[in-house]
mmCIF file of C-alpha atoms in Angstrom:
data_model
loop_
_atom_site.group_PDB
_atom_site.id
_atom_site.type_symbol
_atom_site.label_atom_id
_atom_site.label_comp_id
_atom_site.label_asym_id
_atom_site.label_seq_id
_atom_site.Cartn_x
_atom_site.Cartn_y
_atom_site.Cartn_z
ATOM 1 C CA GLN D 10 -28.464 12.698 41.099
ATOM 2 C CA ALA D 11 -26.835 9.983 42.971
ATOM 3 C CA GLY D 12 -28.014 7.649 40.499
ATOM 4 C CA GLY D 13 -26.093 9.393 38.084
ATOM 5 C CA GLN D 14 -23.291 9.317 39.923
ATOM 6 C CA LEU D 15 -23.485 5.625 40.717
ATOM 7 C CA VAL D 16 -23.183 5.176 36.983
ATOM 8 C CA ILE D 17 -20.687 6.740 36.856
ATOM 9 C CA ALA D 18 -18.549 5.538 39.790
ATOM 10 C CA ILE D 19 -18.987 1.864 38.083
ATOM 11 C CA ALA D 20 -18.040 2.815 34.383
ATOM 12 C CA ARG D 21 -15.080 3.938 36.061
ATOM 13 C CA GLN D 22 -14.195 1.380 37.782
ATOM 14 C CA ASP D 23 -14.358 -1.023 34.273
ATOM 15 C CA ARG D 24 -17.687 -2.539 35.653
ATOM 16 C CA CYS D 25 -19.155 -1.397 32.050
ATOM 17 C CA GLY D 26 -21.828 -5.074 32.388
ATOM 18 C CA ASP D 27 -22.683 -3.502 35.774
ATOM 19 C CA ALA D 28 -22.708 0.309 34.940
ATOM 20 C CA LEU D 29 -24.963 -0.394 31.704
ATOM 21 C CA ALA D 30 -27.250 -2.636 33.969
ATOM 22 C CA THR D 31 -27.242 -0.058 36.707
ATOM 23 C CA PHE D 32 -28.181 3.310 33.903
ATOM 24 C CA ASP D 33 -30.757 0.358 32.471
ATOM 25 C CA ALA D 34 -32.474 0.226 36.281
ATOM 26 C CA LEU D 35 -31.988 4.310 37.021
ATOM 27 C CA PRO D 36 -35.357 6.071 37.495
ATOM 28 C CA SER D 37 -37.411 7.290 34.422
ATOM 29 C CA GLY D 38 -36.588 10.894 33.923
ATOM 30 C CA THR D 39 -33.752 10.832 35.570
ATOM 31 C CA LEU D 40 -31.743 11.823 32.970
ATOM 32 C CA SER D 41 -33.800 15.322 32.854
ATOM 33 C CA ARG D 42 -33.741 16.060 36.143
ATOM 34 C CA LEU D 43 -30.106 15.746 36.036
ATOM 35 C CA ASP D 44 -27.690 19.505 36.066
ATOM 36 C CA ASP D 45 -26.101 20.289 33.309
ATOM 37 C CA ALA D 46 -22.744 18.904 34.358
ATOM 38 C CA LEU D 47 -23.940 16.002 35.047
ATOM 39 C CA ALA D 48 -26.136 14.936 32.666
ATOM 40 C CA PRO D 49 -23.907 15.428 29.197
ATOM 41 C CA ALA D 50 -21.051 12.613 31.918
ATOM 42 C CA VAL D 51 -23.833 9.857 32.592
ATOM 43 C CA LEU D 52 -24.655 9.516 28.746
ATOM 44 C CA TYR D 53 -20.797 9.171 27.648
ATOM 45 C CA GLU D 54 -19.857 6.602 30.375
ATOM 46 C CA ARG D 55 -22.721 4.972 28.988
ATOM 47 C CA ALA D 56 -21.454 4.937 25.591
ATOM 48 C CA TRP D 57 -17.969 4.600 25.962
ATOM 49 C CA CYS D 58 -19.418 0.854 28.436
ATOM 50 C CA LEU D 59 -21.414 0.345 25.195
ATOM 51 C CA ARG D 60 -18.383 0.215 23.228
ATOM 52 C CA SER D 61 -16.081 -1.568 25.362
ATOM 53 C CA VAL D 62 -19.157 -3.811 24.913
ATOM 54 C CA GLY D 63 -19.166 -4.451 21.462
ATOM 55 C CA LYS D 64 -22.294 -2.609 20.559
ATOM 56 C CA THR D 65 -20.617 -0.427 18.171
ATOM 57 C CA ASP D 66 -24.192 0.354 16.286
ATOM 58 C CA GLU D 67 -25.952 1.487 20.248
ATOM 59 C CA ALA D 68 -22.913 3.709 21.567
ATOM 60 C CA ALA D 69 -22.189 5.828 18.042
ATOM 61 C CA ALA D 70 -25.923 6.986 18.859
ATOM 62 C CA ALA D 71 -25.287 7.628 22.353
ATOM 63 C CA TYR D 72 -22.325 9.710 21.206
ATOM 64 C CA ARG D 73 -24.638 11.469 18.692
ATOM 65 C CA VAL D 74 -27.745 12.232 21.090
ATOM 66 C CA ILE D 75 -24.812 13.527 23.338
ATOM 67 C CA LEU D 76 -23.666 15.795 20.433
ATOM 68 C CA ASP D 77 -26.878 17.414 19.638
ATOM 69 C CA GLY D 78 -27.686 17.976 22.842
ATOM 70 C CA GLU D 79 -26.017 20.654 25.332
ATOM 71 C CA ALA D 80 -22.518 19.435 26.502
ATOM 72 C CA PRO D 81 -20.075 21.221 27.517
ATOM 73 C CA ASP D 82 -16.566 21.863 25.384
ATOM 74 C CA ASP D 83 -14.473 18.942 26.924
ATOM 75 C CA THR D 84 -17.213 16.180 26.996
ATOM 76 C CA ALA D 85 -18.440 16.942 23.580
ATOM 77 C CA ARG D 86 -14.718 17.113 22.429
ATOM 78 C CA HIS D 87 -13.891 13.275 23.682
ATOM 79 C CA VAL D 88 -17.456 12.175 22.196
ATOM 80 C CA MET D 89 -16.264 13.384 18.489
ATOM 81 C CA LEU D 90 -12.805 11.542 18.747
ATOM 82 C CA GLU D 91 -14.508 8.804 19.843
ATOM 83 C CA LEU D 92 -17.458 8.597 17.223
ATOM 84 C CA GLY D 93 -15.026 9.005 14.454
ATOM 85 C CA GLU D 94 -12.859 5.894 15.635
ATOM 86 C CA ILE D 95 -16.174 3.999 15.770
ATOM 87 C CA LEU D 96 -16.801 4.658 12.771
ATOM 88 C CA ALA D 97 -13.858 4.674 10.458
ATOM 89 C CA ALA D 98 -13.195 0.899 11.684
ATOM 90 C CA LYS D 99 -16.716 0.838 10.597
ATOM 91 C CA GLY D 100 -15.389 1.579 7.326
ATOM 92 C CA GLU D 101 -18.005 5.015 6.859
ATOM 93 C CA PHE D 102 -14.604 7.085 6.609
ATOM 94 C CA ALA D 103 -16.989 9.733 5.343
ATOM 95 C CA ALA D 104 -18.551 10.313 8.228
ATOM 96 C CA ALA D 105 -15.711 9.629 10.392
ATOM 97 C CA ALA D 106 -13.648 12.383 8.196
ATOM 98 C CA THR D 107 -17.011 14.732 8.841
ATOM 99 C CA VAL D 108 -16.518 14.325 13.036
ATOM 100 C CA LEU D 109 -12.996 14.520 12.767
ATOM 101 C CA HIS D 110 -12.954 17.615 11.055
ATOM 102 C CA LYS D 111 -15.394 19.016 13.455
ATOM 103 C CA LEU D 112 -13.444 17.844 16.325
ATOM 104 C CA ARG D 113 -9.776 20.056 14.739
ATOM 105 C CA ASP D 114 -11.749 23.014 14.124
ATOM 106 C CA ALA D 115 -12.712 22.784 18.219
ATOM 107 C CA LEU D 116 -9.129 22.269 18.950
ATOM 108 C CA SER D 117 -7.954 25.023 16.438
ATOM 109 C CA SER D 118 -9.960 27.209 18.419
ATOM 110 C CA GLY D 119 -8.541 29.220 21.578
ATOM 111 C CA ASP D 120 -6.593 27.324 24.360
ATOM 112 C CA VAL D 121 -7.728 23.890 24.527
ATOM 113 C CA ALA D 122 -6.709 22.039 27.811
ATOM 114 C CA ASP D 123 -6.597 18.465 26.814
ATOM 115 C CA SER D 124 -5.550 19.063 23.142
ATOM 116 C CA SER D 125 -2.333 17.227 22.897
ATOM 117 C CA ALA D 126 -3.771 13.770 23.781
ATOM 118 C CA LEU D 127 -6.905 14.752 21.475
ATOM 119 C CA GLN D 128 -5.443 16.023 18.567
ATOM 120 C CA GLU D 129 -2.487 12.990 18.363
ATOM 121 C CA PRO D 130 -5.098 10.163 18.142
ATOM 122 C CA GLY D 131 -7.813 13.130 15.928
ATOM 123 C CA THR D 132 -5.082 13.478 13.804
ATOM 124 C CA TYR D 133 -3.598 10.511 12.886
ATOM 125 C CA ARG D 134 -7.691 9.130 12.416
ATOM 126 C CA LEU D 135 -8.281 11.923 10.242
ATOM 127 C CA ALA D 136 -5.541 11.184 8.624
ATOM 128 C CA VAL D 137 -6.121 7.598 7.372
ATOM 129 C CA CYS D 138 -9.400 8.285 6.507
ATOM 130 C CA ALA D 139 -8.119 11.045 3.678
ATOM 131 C CA PHE D 140 -6.363 7.885 3.105
ATOM 132 C CA GLU D 141 -9.187 5.780 2.698
ATOM 133 C CA LEU D 142 -10.647 8.451 0.693
ATOM 134 C CA GLY D 143 -8.137 8.815 -1.441
ATOM 135 C CA GLN D 144 -7.383 11.990 -0.554
ATOM 136 C CA PHE D 145 -3.842 11.588 -1.302
ATOM 137 C CA ASP D 146 -2.825 14.647 -1.125
ATOM 138 C CA GLU D 147 -4.531 15.728 2.121
ATOM 139 C CA ALA D 148 -3.498 12.425 3.710
ATOM 140 C CA THR D 149 0.021 12.962 2.680
ATOM 141 C CA SER D 150 -0.550 16.861 4.762
ATOM 142 C CA LEU D 151 -1.790 14.953 7.244
ATOM 143 C CA PHE D 152 0.369 12.148 7.911
ATOM 144 C CA GLU D 153 3.248 14.858 7.955
ATOM 145 C CA GLU D 154 1.961 17.130 10.246
ATOM 146 C CA PHE D 155 1.517 14.445 12.469
ATOM 147 C CA LEU D 156 4.683 13.084 12.406
ATOM 148 C CA GLY D 157 6.319 16.932 12.961
ATOM 149 C CA SER D 158 4.113 17.403 16.005
ATOM 150 C CA PHE D 159 4.181 13.781 17.281
ATOM 151 C CA ALA D 160 7.415 12.048 16.126
ATOM 152 C CA THR D 161 7.938 9.628 19.706
ATOM 153 C CA SER D 162 3.801 8.546 19.026
ATOM 154 C CA GLN D 163 3.325 5.625 18.772
ATOM 155 C CA LEU D 164 1.720 5.285 15.969
ATOM 156 C CA ALA D 165 4.625 7.352 14.522
ATOM 157 C CA ALA D 166 5.568 4.396 12.391
ATOM 158 C CA SER D 167 2.707 3.677 10.740
ATOM 159 C CA ALA D 168 1.767 7.157 10.039
ATOM 160 C CA SER D 169 4.717 6.981 8.188
ATOM 161 C CA PHE D 170 4.253 4.128 5.497
ATOM 162 C CA PHE D 171 0.638 5.927 5.637
ATOM 163 C CA ALA D 172 2.620 8.944 4.525
ATOM 164 C CA GLY D 173 4.868 7.404 1.774
ATOM 165 C CA GLU D 174 1.620 5.206 0.517
ATOM 166 C CA ALA D 175 0.526 8.724 -0.512
ATOM 167 C CA CYS D 176 3.170 9.682 -1.719
ATOM 168 C CA TYR D 177 4.280 6.922 -3.918
ATOM 169 C CA LYS D 178 0.139 6.734 -5.473
ATOM 170 C CA LEU D 179 0.780 10.473 -6.162
ATOM 171 C CA GLY D 180 3.966 9.406 -7.804
ATOM 172 C CA ARG D 181 5.753 11.231 -5.095
ATOM 173 C CA PHE D 182 8.706 8.525 -5.351
ATOM 174 C CA ASP D 183 12.172 10.833 -3.160
ATOM 175 C CA ARG D 184 9.598 11.906 -0.393
ATOM 176 C CA CYS D 185 8.383 8.159 -0.374
ATOM 177 C CA ALA D 186 11.185 7.141 -0.615
ATOM 178 C CA LYS D 187 12.617 8.894 2.621
ATOM 179 C CA HIS D 188 9.213 8.310 4.256
ATOM 180 C CA MET D 189 10.055 4.056 4.045
ATOM 181 C CA GLY D 190 13.588 4.745 4.728
ATOM 182 C CA ARG D 191 12.757 6.102 8.144
ATOM 183 C CA ILE D 192 10.523 3.086 9.296
ATOM 184 C CA VAL D 193 13.195 1.316 8.199
ATOM 185 C CA GLU D 194 15.994 3.139 10.222
ATOM 186 C CA LYS D 195 13.993 4.357 13.093
ATOM 187 C CA PHE D 196 11.293 1.365 13.611
ATOM 188 C CA GLY D 197 13.017 -1.904 13.026
ATOM 189 C CA ASP D 198 10.706 -4.737 14.789
ATOM 190 C CA HIS D 199 7.990 -2.964 13.562
ATOM 191 C CA ASP D 200 5.242 -4.709 11.843
ATOM 192 C CA VAL D 201 5.111 -2.555 9.123
ATOM 193 C CA VAL D 202 8.956 -2.770 8.192
ATOM 194 C CA GLY D 203 8.171 -5.668 5.695
ATOM 195 C CA PRO D 204 5.728 -3.187 4.038
ATOM 196 C CA ALA D 205 8.433 -0.554 4.382
ATOM 197 C CA LEU D 206 11.837 -2.616 2.792
ATOM 198 C CA LEU D 207 9.247 -3.729 -0.424
ATOM 199 C CA ARG D 208 8.197 -0.423 -1.635
ATOM 200 C CA LEU D 209 11.329 1.510 -0.699
ATOM 201 C CA GLY D 210 12.693 -1.017 -3.044
ATOM 202 C CA GLU D 211 9.631 -0.367 -5.425
ATOM 203 C CA ALA D 212 9.598 3.496 -4.887
ATOM 204 C CA THR D 213 13.690 3.992 -6.196
ATOM 205 C CA ALA D 214 13.988 1.500 -8.534
ATOM 206 C CA VAL D 215 11.490 3.995 -10.319
ATOM 207 C CA LEU D 216 14.053 6.138 -9.270
ATOM 208 C CA GLN D 217 16.862 3.640 -10.893
ATOM 209 C CA ARG D 218 18.613 4.162 -7.741
ATOM 210 C CA TRP D 219 19.521 0.898 -8.192
ATOM 211 C CA SER D 220 21.414 -0.106 -5.221
ATOM 212 C CA VAL D 221 19.564 1.254 -3.426
ATOM 213 C CA SER D 222 16.539 -0.875 -4.017
ATOM 214 C CA GLU D 223 18.470 -3.810 -4.272
ATOM 215 C CA ARG D 224 19.712 -3.030 -0.662
ATOM 216 C CA ALA D 225 16.171 -3.061 0.576
ATOM 217 C CA PHE D 226 14.999 -6.208 -1.032
ATOM 218 C CA ASP D 227 17.924 -8.213 -0.486
ATOM 219 C CA ALA D 228 17.083 -6.986 3.379
ATOM 220 C CA TYR D 229 13.746 -8.129 2.863
ATOM 221 C CA LEU D 230 14.847 -11.052 2.044
ATOM 222 C CA SER D 231 16.631 -11.928 4.445
ATOM 223 C CA ARG D 232 14.324 -10.728 7.338
ATOM 224 C CA PHE D 233 10.824 -11.963 6.016
ATOM 225 C CA GLY D 234 12.422 -14.372 2.578
ATOM 226 C CA ASP D 235 9.359 -16.885 4.516
ATOM 227 C CA SER D 236 5.759 -14.052 4.244
ATOM 228 C CA ASP D 237 3.192 -14.872 1.766
ATOM 229 C CA VAL D 238 4.736 -11.624 -1.031
ATOM 230 C CA TRP D 239 8.380 -12.574 -1.007
ATOM 231 C CA TYR D 240 8.423 -13.722 -5.059
ATOM 232 C CA GLN D 241 8.217 -9.347 -4.895
ATOM 233 C CA ALA D 242 11.548 -9.160 -3.268
ATOM 234 C CA GLN D 243 12.691 -12.045 -5.699
ATOM 235 C CA PHE D 244 11.965 -10.374 -8.788
ATOM 236 C CA GLY D 245 12.363 -6.690 -7.180
ATOM 237 C CA ARG D 246 16.565 -7.513 -6.408
ATOM 238 C CA GLY D 247 16.323 -9.307 -10.201
ATOM 239 C CA TRP D 248 15.217 -6.064 -11.499
ATOM 240 C CA ALA D 249 17.534 -4.030 -9.295
ATOM 241 C CA ARG D 250 20.497 -6.687 -10.462
ATOM 242 C CA GLU D 251 19.285 -5.876 -14.317
ATOM 243 C CA HIS D 252 19.673 -2.830 -14.647
ATOM 244 C CA GLN D 253 23.364 -2.468 -12.814
ATOM 245 C CA LYS D 254 23.541 -4.954 -15.888
ATOM 246 C CA ARG D 255 25.159 -7.950 -13.348
ATOM 247 C CA PHE D 256 22.596 -10.367 -15.093
ATOM 248 C CA ASN D 257 23.838 -13.481 -13.855
ATOM 249 C CA ASP D 258 22.820 -12.749 -10.552
ATOM 250 C CA ALA D 259 20.112 -11.099 -11.582
ATOM 251 C CA MET D 260 18.782 -14.598 -13.846
ATOM 252 C CA LYS D 261 19.445 -16.403 -10.451
ATOM 253 C CA ASP D 262 16.692 -14.489 -8.390
ATOM 254 C CA TYR D 263 14.427 -14.763 -11.357
ATOM 255 C CA ARG D 264 14.542 -18.640 -11.515
ATOM 256 C CA VAL D 265 13.733 -18.836 -8.353
ATOM 257 C CA VAL D 266 10.506 -16.971 -8.898
ATOM 258 C CA VAL D 267 10.002 -18.830 -11.989
ATOM 259 C CA ASP D 268 10.761 -22.167 -9.469
ATOM 260 C CA LYS D 269 8.673 -21.267 -6.648
ATOM 261 C CA HIS D 270 5.551 -18.666 -7.812
ATOM 262 C CA LYS D 271 2.652 -19.132 -10.451
ATOM 263 C CA GLY D 272 1.317 -15.674 -10.615
ATOM 264 C CA ALA D 273 1.920 -13.256 -13.412
ATOM 265 C CA THR D 274 5.309 -12.188 -12.034
ATOM 266 C CA ALA D 275 6.793 -15.900 -12.826
ATOM 267 C CA ALA D 276 5.537 -14.849 -16.265
ATOM 268 C CA ARG D 277 7.370 -12.226 -16.111
ATOM 269 C CA ALA D 278 10.901 -13.611 -14.245
ATOM 270 C CA GLN D 279 10.572 -15.501 -17.277
ATOM 271 C CA PHE D 280 10.150 -13.132 -19.626
ATOM 272 C CA GLN D 281 13.164 -10.830 -18.032
ATOM 273 C CA ILE D 282 15.782 -14.329 -18.403
ATOM 274 C CA GLY D 283 14.774 -13.592 -21.472
ATOM 275 C CA GLN D 284 16.294 -10.017 -21.876
ATOM 276 C CA CYS D 285 19.362 -10.940 -20.004
ATOM 277 C CA LEU D 286 20.470 -13.223 -22.203
ATOM 278 C CA PHE D 287 19.825 -10.785 -24.607
ATOM 279 C CA ALA D 288 21.792 -8.404 -23.526
ATOM 280 C CA LYS D 289 24.951 -11.008 -23.139
ATOM 281 C CA LYS D 290 24.224 -11.548 -26.753
ATOM 282 C CA ASP D 291 23.619 -14.884 -26.253
ATOM 283 C CA HIS D 292 20.406 -14.803 -28.534
ATOM 284 C CA GLU D 293 20.030 -18.821 -29.467
ATOM 285 C CA ALA D 294 19.826 -19.257 -25.382
ATOM 286 C CA ALA D 295 17.192 -15.938 -25.388
ATOM 287 C CA VAL D 296 14.652 -17.472 -28.005
ATOM 288 C CA ARG D 297 14.148 -20.550 -26.003
ATOM 289 C CA GLU D 298 13.488 -18.883 -22.745
ATOM 290 C CA LEU D 299 11.259 -16.085 -23.855
ATOM 291 C CA LEU D 300 9.397 -18.896 -25.666
ATOM 292 C CA LYS D 301 8.540 -20.186 -22.647
ATOM 293 C CA VAL D 302 6.539 -17.015 -21.530
ATOM 294 C CA ASP D 303 4.042 -18.273 -24.337
ATOM 295 C CA ILE D 304 4.341 -21.951 -23.097
ATOM 296 C CA LEU D 305 3.920 -22.025 -19.771
ATOM 297 C CA TYR D 306 1.418 -19.507 -18.931
ATOM 298 C CA ALA D 307 -1.404 -18.026 -19.549
ATOM 299 C CA TYR D 308 -0.029 -13.785 -19.349
ATOM 300 C CA PRO D 309 -1.395 -12.690 -22.785
ATOM 301 C CA GLU D 310 0.783 -9.382 -22.161
ATOM 302 C CA TRP D 311 3.846 -11.268 -21.385
ATOM 303 C CA SER D 312 2.981 -13.590 -24.456
ATOM 304 C CA ALA D 313 2.687 -10.788 -26.499
ATOM 305 C CA ALA D 314 5.820 -9.635 -25.151
ATOM 306 C CA ALA D 315 8.354 -12.856 -25.402
ATOM 307 C CA LEU D 316 7.237 -13.816 -28.954
ATOM 308 C CA PHE D 317 7.739 -10.085 -30.027
ATOM 309 C CA GLU D 318 11.596 -10.475 -28.220
ATOM 310 C CA ALA D 319 11.734 -13.868 -29.909
ATOM 311 C CA GLY D 320 10.883 -12.312 -33.495
ATOM 312 C CA ARG D 321 14.413 -9.551 -32.946
ATOM 313 C CA CYS D 322 16.247 -13.170 -31.124
ATOM 314 C CA PHE D 323 15.918 -14.129 -34.745
ATOM 315 C CA GLU D 324 17.184 -11.856 -36.799
ATOM 316 C CA LYS D 325 20.651 -11.285 -34.482
ATOM 317 C CA LEU D 326 20.393 -14.587 -35.631
ATOM 318 C CA LEU D 327 19.976 -12.785 -39.178
ATOM 319 C CA ARG D 328 17.146 -15.792 -39.439
ATOM 320 C CA PRO D 329 14.143 -13.212 -41.396
ATOM 321 C CA ALA D 330 11.187 -15.787 -41.665
ATOM 322 C CA GLU D 331 11.579 -17.364 -38.579
ATOM 323 C CA ALA D 332 11.615 -13.467 -37.150
ATOM 324 C CA GLN D 333 8.705 -13.280 -39.127
ATOM 325 C CA GLY D 334 6.890 -16.070 -38.007
ATOM 326 C CA GLN D 335 7.130 -14.272 -34.242
ATOM 327 C CA PHE D 336 6.207 -11.457 -35.427
ATOM 328 C CA ARG D 337 3.436 -12.118 -37.523
ATOM 329 C CA ARG D 338 1.984 -14.687 -34.373
ATOM 330 C CA VAL D 339 1.795 -11.301 -32.075
ATOM 331 C CA VAL D 340 0.277 -9.878 -34.856
ATOM 332 C CA GLU D 341 -2.140 -12.272 -35.290
ATOM 333 C CA ASN D 342 -3.132 -13.672 -31.460
ATOM 334 C CA PHE D 343 -2.988 -10.031 -29.623
ATOM 335 C CA SER D 344 -4.294 -7.557 -32.209
ATOM 336 C CA GLY D 345 -5.151 -4.581 -29.905
ATOM 337 C CA THR D 346 -1.981 -4.050 -28.362
ATOM 338 C CA GLU D 347 0.713 -2.243 -28.459
ATOM 339 C CA TRP D 348 3.109 -5.389 -29.414
ATOM 340 C CA ALA D 349 0.570 -5.911 -32.590
ATOM 341 C CA LYS D 350 1.545 -2.488 -33.351
ATOM 342 C CA LEU D 351 5.439 -2.675 -32.640
ATOM 343 C CA ALA D 352 4.989 -6.260 -34.797
ATOM 344 C CA ALA D 353 3.507 -4.691 -37.617
ATOM 345 C CA LYS D 354 6.567 -2.323 -38.644
ATOM 346 C CA ARG D 355 9.250 -5.057 -37.450
ATOM 347 C CA LEU D 356 7.362 -7.287 -40.599
ATOM 348 C CA GLN D 357 6.756 -4.356 -42.728
ATOM 349 C CA ASP D 358 10.900 -3.607 -41.943
ATOM 350 C CA VAL D 359 11.707 -7.231 -42.221
ATOM 351 C CA SER D 360 9.917 -7.837 -46.323
ATOM 352 C CA THR D 361 11.271 -4.483 -47.126
ATOM 353 C CA ALA D 362 15.062 -5.313 -45.782
ATOM 354 C CA SER D 363 14.868 -9.193 -47.718
ATOM 355 C CA ALA D 364 13.673 -7.627 -50.561
ATOM 356 C CA LEU D 365 16.493 -5.488 -51.217
ATOM 357 C CA PRO D 366 19.324 -6.792 -53.764
ATOM 358 C CA GLY D 367 21.851 -8.632 -53.049
ATOM 359 C CA GLU D 368 19.680 -10.000 -50.469
#
């Protein structure tokens, strides 16, 4: 009895190494001679110490031993939470969810003294597991339940972001925007504010709330313009401005992306410059910008789109032979794509128009 109590006393001073050494030094058979309350408590402190010193696999095994035994309900509930946390941290989300669901059931059965203290992290961890498993409906429900019960929790900002992300993946863009907007309003200095601004801009763009989208991306660039994904916000702001028919402002954003970024977003930005010029009816300039997409970038989807749009520009310029040339390039170089189908149709239309009397 004294040996078991000593392990607990040392562990609760956060002297985990000493506690583990004391446990290992207990005489053989000690645990079997402890009473029903003390034995699980000693095993729990040992598992906690193993986790604290980074021996998570051993800790998980130790927690499972407790659950397989006759641990008191209060000890078992804490074990479920901590085992669930370990498994989730290891990426074993399905196993973690199984344990955390058991904790959820245990907390819902009767009057549990430590219910709130366990329900807060337990609900959050279970929601994260559902999200990581792609169970976005369940994740949304759990995160929103968490936010309803623990609005002042330190985990509230993170829960709001996960809830918004789950809604975005489900195509529930209005709910996504509400979650992300709450983060921006209430958690101004939290780590998730930057990603929330990006997602807010994207969600409101899908909803065609262009001024809101522009403000979100503008705020991101003002605060996080030196981040690794700055170009997403730069392009997003241009996209919002383009849809407000502020083509010159949009082109300024797109040119920044073209000048400073080398990926697919730069190819798309170059394409959008051409589209803005087309919308301004400056078809000569639009052709020049659109042809740069195929020349400068190795992204077939944007090359096909740009060549097709260049053909449309030539149609507007009443230069059917050059229009046919662009459409033919799309058909020959990008067969099987939607752009090739559209180009084949335009080729037929241009040829028919050219064959009409008087042409």
